[in-house]
Every structure is written in structure tokens, then in C-alpha cells.
Amino acid sequence: MYLSAHFDLDEFITSETATRYGIDNTPNDDIVDNLRFLASMMEEVRILLGNKPITIKSGYRCPKLNSAIGGSKTSQHMQGLAADFICPQYGTPYDIADEISRSDLRFDQLIYEGANGSNPWIHMSVSDQPRGDRLTAYFNPTRYVKGIVK
């Protein structure tokens, strides 16, 4: 089932961890509606990035899956309002986060995740009342700083 022109529901619910642990990550109708809202924002991101394909690394996470991966207890992923993604044909995750940060897109949170690691990605969430938070996350040890920084 397509949520938007370029994003399929399966992209937002497929999880290797869920498969490995036998977790049913099927969203209810309200979550699917939220995922449509998220997919519409991801379409805007795709346009901003020159219509390059976006790879969703993580979307909806049921509470059991979120717990299994050590996600935040208040994660917007559990509501279907957040996605972790990359867009290799556009550039590095830093380049993508910086471009989105400088744009007029109305996101709730934009986080450049794993800035000090070998496989960083972008986390973006949406909301009816977007805060426009911009953060960079470093791991080992975990710390967050304001802004999108290298």
C-alpha cells in the first residue's frame, strides 16, 4: 500500500529486529494515518534533495520493537510520526541534515544521528505543532548538541 507517490507502507514498518524476535510490527489505522502524514513530509524532503531516492532505515516501531532496540520511551516512532533515513545519491547524512535544516520545511525534530560513527543517518519527526528542533547526536558516549554540526 502506497502512503504517497514514492513511499510504501512496508518501507516504514519492515524491521530486521522485529523479524529476528518475532515481533508483530503491524500498525493500526490511526498509525497508518500518521504514516501518511510522515510520508507527505518525506515527499517534500525528496523534492528538496533533487528528487533523489530516499532509503527509510526505520519508521514505525510498536512499543515492543521500540523497547527491543533500546528506543526512547517517548519516541515518535511509536506513533508513526518519525523516520530514520539516508539519501546516498544526494550526499552524506550531514549534507542532508544541513540542507533540511536550512530549508523552510516544518519538521518537529531533525537529528543528525551518529555524527561520530561510521554509519550516520537522519532522524526526522513531524507534528501538527512542529517545534523545529535541530540536534546532532553523538554515540559512545551518547550526547546531544543543539544544531546540525559535524
XYZ file of N, CA, C and O in Angstrom:
600
model
N 0.846 -1.183 0.000
C 0.000 0.000 0.000
C 0.887 1.241 0.000
O 1.755 1.388 0.859
N 0.665 2.102 -0.981
C 1.426 3.343 -1.038
C 0.811 4.384 -0.103
O -0.397 4.565 -0.075
N 1.689 5.042 0.655
C 1.282 6.131 1.538
C 1.350 7.463 0.801
O 0.685 8.422 1.184
N 2.208 7.511 -0.212
C 2.403 8.710 -1.026
C 2.979 8.247 -2.360
O 3.142 7.045 -2.588
N 3.331 9.174 -3.214
C 3.815 8.835 -4.552
C 5.052 7.938 -4.540
O 5.188 7.065 -5.392
N 5.952 8.132 -3.580
C 7.216 7.393 -3.579
C 7.438 6.504 -2.355
O 8.473 5.849 -2.273
N 6.505 6.498 -1.417
C 6.733 5.755 -0.176
C 5.628 4.742 0.081
O 4.448 5.081 0.100
N 6.060 3.520 0.316
C 5.185 2.390 0.553
C 5.133 2.100 2.056
O 6.126 2.289 2.760
N 4.003 1.623 2.524
C 3.850 1.289 3.944
C 4.949 0.339 4.415
O 5.503 0.516 5.506
N 5.282 -0.650 3.605
C 6.296 -1.632 4.017
C 7.626 -0.985 4.371
O 8.339 -1.455 5.260
N 7.981 0.106 3.677
C 9.241 0.795 3.978
C 9.275 1.299 5.417
O 10.340 1.386 6.023
N 8.122 1.669 5.928
C 8.031 2.271 7.261
C 7.806 1.257 8.375
O 7.890 1.621 9.542
N 7.493 0.015 8.042
C 7.195 -0.957 9.107
C 8.129 -2.164 9.121
O 8.157 -2.903 10.097
N 8.905 -2.366 8.051
C 9.815 -3.500 7.992
C 10.967 -3.291 8.963
O 11.540 -2.196 9.038
N 11.294 -4.335 9.692
C 12.361 -4.249 10.689
C 13.049 -5.602 10.826
O 12.388 -6.609 11.096
N 14.367 -5.609 10.649
C 15.133 -6.837 10.854
C 15.014 -7.310 12.298
O 14.922 -8.503 12.552
N 15.000 -6.381 13.226
C 14.880 -6.743 14.640
C 13.527 -7.380 14.913
O 13.445 -8.392 15.615
N 12.458 -6.822 14.357
C 11.127 -7.404 14.545
C 11.086 -8.815 13.982
O 10.546 -9.737 14.618
N 11.660 -9.021 12.813
C 11.699 -10.353 12.211
C 12.495 -11.318 13.081
O 12.051 -12.433 13.355
N 13.659 -10.877 13.529
C 14.533 -11.725 14.343
C 13.844 -12.177 15.632
O 13.978 -13.320 16.049
N 13.087 -11.289 16.266
C 12.463 -11.605 17.555
C 10.986 -11.971 17.444
O 10.322 -12.157 18.460
N 10.488 -12.071 16.219
C 9.092 -12.452 16.031
C 8.106 -11.416 16.551
O 7.034 -11.765 17.044
N 8.446 -10.145 16.411
C 7.585 -9.057 16.888
C 6.669 -8.622 15.750
O 7.134 -8.326 14.648
N 5.380 -8.585 16.030
C 4.412 -8.103 15.045
C 4.411 -6.578 15.071
O 3.977 -5.968 16.042
N 4.896 -5.973 14.011
C 5.015 -4.514 13.931
C 3.934 -3.920 13.017
O 4.135 -2.901 12.379
N 2.774 -4.546 12.977
C 1.674 -4.083 12.134
C 0.995 -2.880 12.789
O 0.537 -2.972 13.922
N 0.915 -1.761 12.090
C 0.284 -0.572 12.667
C -1.236 -0.630 12.569
O -1.787 -1.242 11.661
N -1.912 0.049 13.508
C -3.371 0.184 13.417
C -3.703 1.328 12.454
O -2.809 2.009 11.940
N -4.985 1.540 12.216
C -5.407 2.558 11.240
C -4.954 3.969 11.614
O -4.597 4.763 10.733
N -4.968 4.296 12.907
C -4.526 5.632 13.328
C -3.042 5.832 13.027
O -2.629 6.914 12.589
N -2.252 4.791 13.263
C -0.814 4.870 12.972
C -0.604 5.008 11.468
O 0.244 5.796 11.025
N -1.367 4.274 10.673
C -1.241 4.380 9.217
C -1.553 5.812 8.768
O -0.861 6.362 7.907
N -2.558 6.440 9.365
C -2.847 7.842 9.051
C -1.651 8.733 9.387
O -1.294 9.636 8.615
N -1.021 8.484 10.532
C 0.175 9.246 10.906
C 1.300 9.005 9.904
O 2.039 9.933 9.541
N 1.441 7.760 9.460
C 2.487 7.436 8.494
C 2.230 8.135 7.153
O 3.174 8.520 6.469
N 0.978 8.329 6.792
C 0.670 9.099 5.572
C 1.143 10.551 5.729
O 1.689 11.141 4.798
N 0.896 11.115 6.894
C 1.353 12.474 7.196
C 2.881 12.540 7.102
O 3.452 13.441 6.472
N 3.558 11.557 7.697
C 5.015 11.487 7.654
C 5.502 11.324 6.214
O 6.443 12.002 5.789
N 4.859 10.440 5.455
C 5.259 10.216 4.056
C 5.100 11.490 3.231
O 5.926 11.764 2.343
N 4.079 12.293 3.530
C 3.908 13.545 2.782
C 5.087 14.490 3.062
O 5.562 15.176 2.154
N 5.586 14.501 4.288
C 6.767 15.315 4.603
C 8.004 14.724 3.930
O 8.858 15.467 3.418
N 8.087 13.396 3.884
C 9.231 12.768 3.223
C 9.220 13.072 1.722
O 10.278 13.171 1.109
N 8.045 13.243 1.135
C 7.966 13.677 -0.262
C 8.572 15.069 -0.413
O 9.290 15.341 -1.386
N 8.310 15.947 0.540
C 8.891 17.292 0.499
C 10.406 17.227 0.629
O 11.132 17.983 -0.027
N 10.890 16.336 1.498
C 12.335 16.149 1.652
C 12.924 15.654 0.334
O 13.959 16.141 -0.119
N 12.256 14.692 -0.277
C 12.743 14.142 -1.553
C 12.868 15.253 -2.598
O 13.874 15.324 -3.322
N 11.875 16.112 -2.705
C 11.928 17.232 -3.658
C 13.101 18.144 -3.324
O 13.866 18.541 -4.214
N 13.265 18.479 -2.042
C 14.367 19.326 -1.598
C 15.722 18.737 -1.995
O 16.658 19.462 -2.335
N 15.816 17.412 -1.973
C 17.073 16.717 -2.274
C 17.184 16.354 -3.756
O 17.863 15.392 -4.123
N 16.518 17.111 -4.602
C 16.643 16.909 -6.034
C 15.923 15.678 -6.555
O 16.318 15.116 -7.578
N 14.886 15.265 -5.840
C 14.078 14.099 -6.216
C 14.886 12.802 -6.243
O 14.591 11.884 -7.001
N 15.916 12.747 -5.404
C 16.729 11.530 -5.280
C 16.014 10.530 -4.371
O 15.324 10.926 -3.433
N 16.181 9.225 -4.631
C 15.531 8.208 -3.792
C 16.025 8.265 -2.345
O 17.207 8.433 -2.084
N 15.083 8.114 -1.436
C 15.370 8.096 -0.003
C 15.198 6.671 0.504
O 14.235 5.995 0.149
N 16.126 6.233 1.331
C 16.045 4.914 1.955
C 15.603 5.086 3.405
O 16.299 5.736 4.194
N 14.453 4.517 3.734
C 13.957 4.544 5.108
C 14.642 3.430 5.875
O 14.537 2.257 5.517
N 15.355 3.783 6.932
C 16.038 2.785 7.751
C 15.160 2.329 8.909
O 15.282 1.201 9.376
N 14.292 3.213 9.382
C 13.378 2.887 10.474
C 12.221 3.866 10.425
O 12.425 5.060 10.252
N 11.023 3.342 10.569
C 9.832 4.186 10.604
C 9.030 3.845 11.844
O 9.501 4.042 12.970
N 7.849 3.275 11.637
C 7.006 2.903 12.767
C 7.661 1.785 13.575
O 8.215 0.833 13.021
N 7.575 1.926 14.897
C 8.015 0.884 15.826
C 6.930 0.702 16.868
O 6.626 1.645 17.617
N 6.359 -0.498 16.915
C 5.421 -0.775 18.000
C 6.201 -0.708 19.312
O 7.431 -0.798 19.321
N 5.529 -0.527 20.440
C 6.245 -0.398 21.709
C 7.205 -1.561 22.000
O 8.312 -1.331 22.493
N 6.813 -2.775 21.658
C 7.688 -3.930 21.924
C 8.964 -3.842 21.079
O 10.064 -4.111 21.570
N 8.835 -3.450 19.819
C 10.005 -3.293 18.953
C 10.867 -2.129 19.437
O 12.091 -2.239 19.496
N 10.235 -1.020 19.786
C 10.977 0.132 20.276
C 11.804 -0.237 21.505
O 12.961 0.150 21.622
N 11.214 -1.006 22.394
C 11.926 -1.469 23.584
C 13.082 -2.394 23.205
O 14.177 -2.291 23.760
N 12.847 -3.291 22.242
C 13.872 -4.253 21.827
C 15.113 -3.576 21.261
O 16.222 -4.087 21.420
N 14.935 -2.428 20.615
C 16.099 -1.736 20.054
C 16.670 -0.681 20.999
O 17.635 -0.011 20.684
N 16.048 -0.529 22.168
C 16.532 0.452 23.137
C 16.125 1.874 22.806
O 16.806 2.821 23.184
N 14.978 2.043 22.099
C 14.494 3.369 21.740
C 13.959 4.134 22.938
O 13.635 3.560 23.977
N 13.850 5.423 22.781
C 13.317 6.291 23.826
C 11.886 5.886 24.169
O 11.096 5.533 23.283
N 11.543 5.983 25.429
C 10.187 5.632 25.870
C 9.142 6.606 25.330
O 7.959 6.316 25.355
N 9.579 7.757 24.846
C 8.662 8.746 24.279
C 8.869 8.911 22.768
O 8.434 9.899 22.192
N 9.504 7.935 22.148
C 9.838 8.023 20.730
C 8.610 8.255 19.855
O 7.600 7.566 19.979
N 8.736 9.210 18.951
C 7.656 9.472 17.997
C 7.546 8.355 16.963
O 6.546 8.263 16.266
N 8.550 7.485 16.889
C 8.460 6.300 16.023
C 7.246 5.445 16.429
O 6.599 4.863 15.571
N 6.939 5.390 17.713
C 5.826 4.551 18.186
C 4.466 5.101 17.771
O 3.472 4.392 17.843
N 4.434 6.343 17.343
C 3.187 6.956 16.861
C 3.145 7.010 15.335
O 2.178 7.505 14.758
N 4.201 6.537 14.693
C 4.276 6.628 13.232
C 4.562 8.035 12.749
O 4.211 8.382 11.622
N 5.221 8.826 13.587
C 5.487 10.228 13.250
C 6.970 10.531 13.077
O 7.369 11.700 13.045
N 7.808 9.485 12.958
C 9.249 9.710 12.810
C 9.842 8.671 11.866
O 9.374 7.525 11.809
N 10.866 9.101 11.148
C 11.599 8.199 10.257
C 13.087 8.476 10.373
O 13.512 9.625 10.551
N 13.864 7.411 10.275
C 15.314 7.495 10.159
C 15.621 7.146 8.706
O 15.092 6.164 8.177
N 16.474 7.934 8.062
C 16.685 7.720 6.636
C 18.048 8.215 6.168
O 18.747 8.938 6.884
N 18.374 7.816 4.945
C 19.561 8.294 4.239
C 19.155 8.565 2.790
O 18.091 8.118 2.344
N 20.000 9.268 2.074
C 19.780 9.539 0.655
C 21.153 9.602 -0.017
O 21.667 10.687 -0.311
N 21.781 8.431 -0.221
C 23.158 8.393 -0.721
C 23.378 9.122 -2.048
O 24.456 9.677 -2.270
N 22.376 9.140 -2.922
C 22.573 9.814 -4.207
C 22.638 11.337 -4.053
O 23.128 12.025 -4.953
N 22.156 11.856 -2.922
C 22.249 13.295 -2.674
C 23.583 13.645 -2.023
O 24.244 14.611 -2.409
N 23.936 12.877 -0.986
C 25.173 13.185 -0.267
C 25.222 12.473 1.067
O 24.463 11.544 1.333
N 26.100 12.946 1.923
C 26.272 12.341 3.239
C 25.086 12.703 4.134
O 24.382 13.692 3.875
N 24.884 11.931 5.194
C 23.831 12.314 6.135
C 24.004 13.735 6.678
O 23.014 14.448 6.848
N 25.234 14.152 6.908
C 25.440 15.536 7.349
C 24.930 16.515 6.285
O 24.219 17.471 6.603
N 25.302 16.280 5.017
C 24.861 17.168 3.931
C 23.339 17.256 3.881
O 22.770 18.332 3.685
N 22.683 16.114 4.057
C 21.222 16.049 4.001
C 20.617 16.809 5.179
O 19.709 17.634 5.004
N 21.113 16.531 6.375
C 20.592 17.210 7.571
C 20.795 18.716 7.469
O 19.904 19.499 7.816
N 21.953 19.128 6.977
C 22.235 20.551 6.823
C 21.275 21.188 5.826
O 20.733 22.274 6.077
N 21.020 20.512 4.713
C 20.101 21.038 3.690
C 18.687 21.179 4.255
O 18.030 22.205 4.057
N 18.225 20.150 4.940
C 16.880 20.206 5.527
C 16.813 21.307 6.577
O 15.851 22.065 6.644
N 17.844 21.406 7.390
C 17.883 22.406 8.456
C 17.766 23.827 7.908
O 17.112 24.680 8.513
N 18.390 24.073 6.763
C 18.386 25.417 6.163
C 17.132 25.693 5.336
O 16.932 26.818 4.887
N 16.290 24.674 5.159
C 15.098 24.823 4.318
C 13.924 25.409 5.110
O 14.029 25.656 6.312
N 12.819 25.574 4.417
C 11.585 26.056 5.039
C 10.679 24.902 5.494
O 9.538 25.157 5.891
N 11.152 23.663 5.425
C 10.324 22.526 5.834
C 9.969 22.637 7.307
O 10.807 23.014 8.136
N 8.725 22.291 7.626
C 8.229 22.425 9.001
C 8.224 21.059 9.695
O 7.202 20.419 9.799
N 9.378 20.657 10.170
C 9.537 19.391 10.893
C 9.432 19.649 12.394
O 9.581 20.781 12.849
N 9.212 18.579 13.125
C 9.193 18.691 14.581
C 10.618 18.594 15.108
O 11.097 19.499 15.776
N 11.279 17.486 14.777
C 12.685 17.319 15.154
C 13.483 16.871 13.947
O 13.017 16.041 13.153
N 14.684 17.388 13.835
C 15.653 16.952 12.845
C 16.918 16.641 13.627
O 17.448 17.521 14.309
N 17.354 15.383 13.549
C 18.540 14.983 14.301
C 19.526 14.300 13.354
O 19.176 13.338 12.666
N 20.736 14.821 13.327
C 21.838 14.178 12.611
C 22.398 13.157 13.600
O 23.074 13.507 14.556
N 22.052 11.886 13.378
C 22.348 10.808 14.341
C 23.673 10.115 14.032
O 23.959 9.818 12.875
N 24.424 9.826 15.071
C 25.664 9.078 14.920
C 26.754 9.866 14.236
O 27.545 9.322 13.456
N 26.821 11.157 14.543
C 27.765 12.043 13.867
C 29.211 11.578 13.993
O 30.024 11.857 13.121
N 29.533 10.851 15.050
C 30.905 10.402 15.248
C 31.079 8.929 14.889
O 32.085 8.315 15.223
N 30.125 8.352 14.166
C 30.204 6.943 13.809
C 30.421 6.732 12.320
O 30.518 7.674 11.541
N 30.461 5.461 11.939
C 30.728 5.126 10.545
C 29.458 5.022 9.698
O 29.544 4.995 8.479
N 28.292 4.937 10.334
C 27.034 4.813 9.592
C 25.987 5.790 10.117
O 24.947 5.373 10.626
N 26.218 7.076 9.994
C 25.228 8.041 10.496
C 23.963 8.047 9.634
O 23.951 7.515 8.515
N 22.913 8.653 10.163
C 21.644 8.776 9.456
C 20.931 10.018 9.952
O 21.401 10.682 10.868
N 19.787 10.298 9.336
C 18.966 11.445 9.723
C 17.698 10.931 10.364
O 17.066 10.005 9.856
N 17.329 11.522 11.481
C 16.039 11.262 12.128
C 15.210 12.527 11.923
O 15.686 13.626 12.193
N 13.988 12.338 11.425
C 13.093 13.478 11.294
C 11.717 13.070 11.774
O 11.231 11.985 11.464
N 11.100 13.950 12.562
C 9.743 13.696 13.028
C 8.850 14.851 12.606
O 9.317 15.947 12.292
N 7.547 14.556 12.594
C 6.547 15.548 12.206
C 5.525 15.692 13.325
O 5.394 14.823 14.181
N 4.819 16.804 13.300
C 3.820 17.093 14.315
C 2.858 18.145 13.769
O 3.222 18.912 12.877
N 1.660 18.169 14.341
C 0.722 19.230 13.990
C 1.216 20.589 14.478
O 0.808 21.622 13.969
N 2.064 20.569 15.497
C 2.653 21.800 16.037
C 4.176 21.635 16.077
O 4.773 21.437 17.136
N 4.822 21.703 14.902
C 6.254 21.424 14.823
C 7.111 22.412 15.607
O 6.902 23.619 15.548
N 8.057 21.856 16.349
C 8.977 22.662 17.164
C 10.159 23.191 16.361
O 10.786 24.166 16.740
N 10.526 22.475 15.294
C 11.692 22.893 14.512
C 13.011 22.645 15.221
O 13.990 23.332 14.947
N 13.050 21.654 16.113
C 14.290 21.334 16.830
C 15.334 20.783 15.864
O 15.030 19.953 15.007
N 16.568 21.241 16.042
C 17.701 20.763 15.258
C 18.765 20.296 16.241
O 19.229 21.091 17.061
N 19.141 19.011 16.115
C 20.104 18.433 17.045
C 21.109 17.563 16.301
O 20.826 17.059 15.217
N 22.255 17.380 16.931
C 23.237 16.405 16.471
C 23.464 15.435 17.617
O 23.653 15.863 18.754
N 23.412 14.137 17.299
C 23.596 13.091 18.306
C 24.931 12.392 18.077
O 25.237 11.971 16.959
N 25.685 12.287 19.142
C 26.944 11.533 19.148
C 26.730 10.303 20.013
O 26.009 10.362 21.011
N 27.365 9.199 19.631
C 27.215 7.961 20.392
C 28.553 7.518 20.964
O 29.605 7.834 20.424
N 28.479 6.778 22.040
C 29.654 6.194 22.725
C 30.647 7.254 23.183
O 31.750 7.303 22.648
N 30.347 8.081 24.115
C 29.099 8.126 24.879
C 28.031 8.962 24.145
O 28.349 9.813 23.318
N 26.779 8.700 24.500
C 25.664 9.402 23.878
C 25.559 10.817 24.428
O 25.565 11.023 25.644
N 25.499 11.775 23.516
C 25.249 13.160 23.900
C 24.619 13.873 22.721
O 24.824 13.490 21.567
N 23.803 14.864 23.027
C 23.127 15.658 22.008
C 23.589 17.096 22.129
O 23.751 17.606 23.237
N 23.782 17.736 20.990
C 24.096 19.157 20.970
C 23.091 19.854 20.058
O 22.580 19.254 19.114
N 22.817 21.100 20.358
C 21.881 21.871 19.535
C 22.534 22.207 18.200
O 23.713 22.516 18.137
N 21.722 22.124 17.150
C 22.184 22.457 15.810
C 22.657 21.226 15.056
O 22.797 20.133 15.607
N 22.884 21.420 13.773
C 23.413 20.373 12.904
C 24.887 20.678 12.715
O 25.253 21.653 12.040
N 25.736 19.885 13.365
C 27.166 20.142 13.336
C 27.927 18.861 12.983
O 27.445 17.764 13.202
N 29.117 19.043 12.415
C 29.972 17.894 12.078
C 30.673 17.405 13.312
O 30.955 18.100 14.224
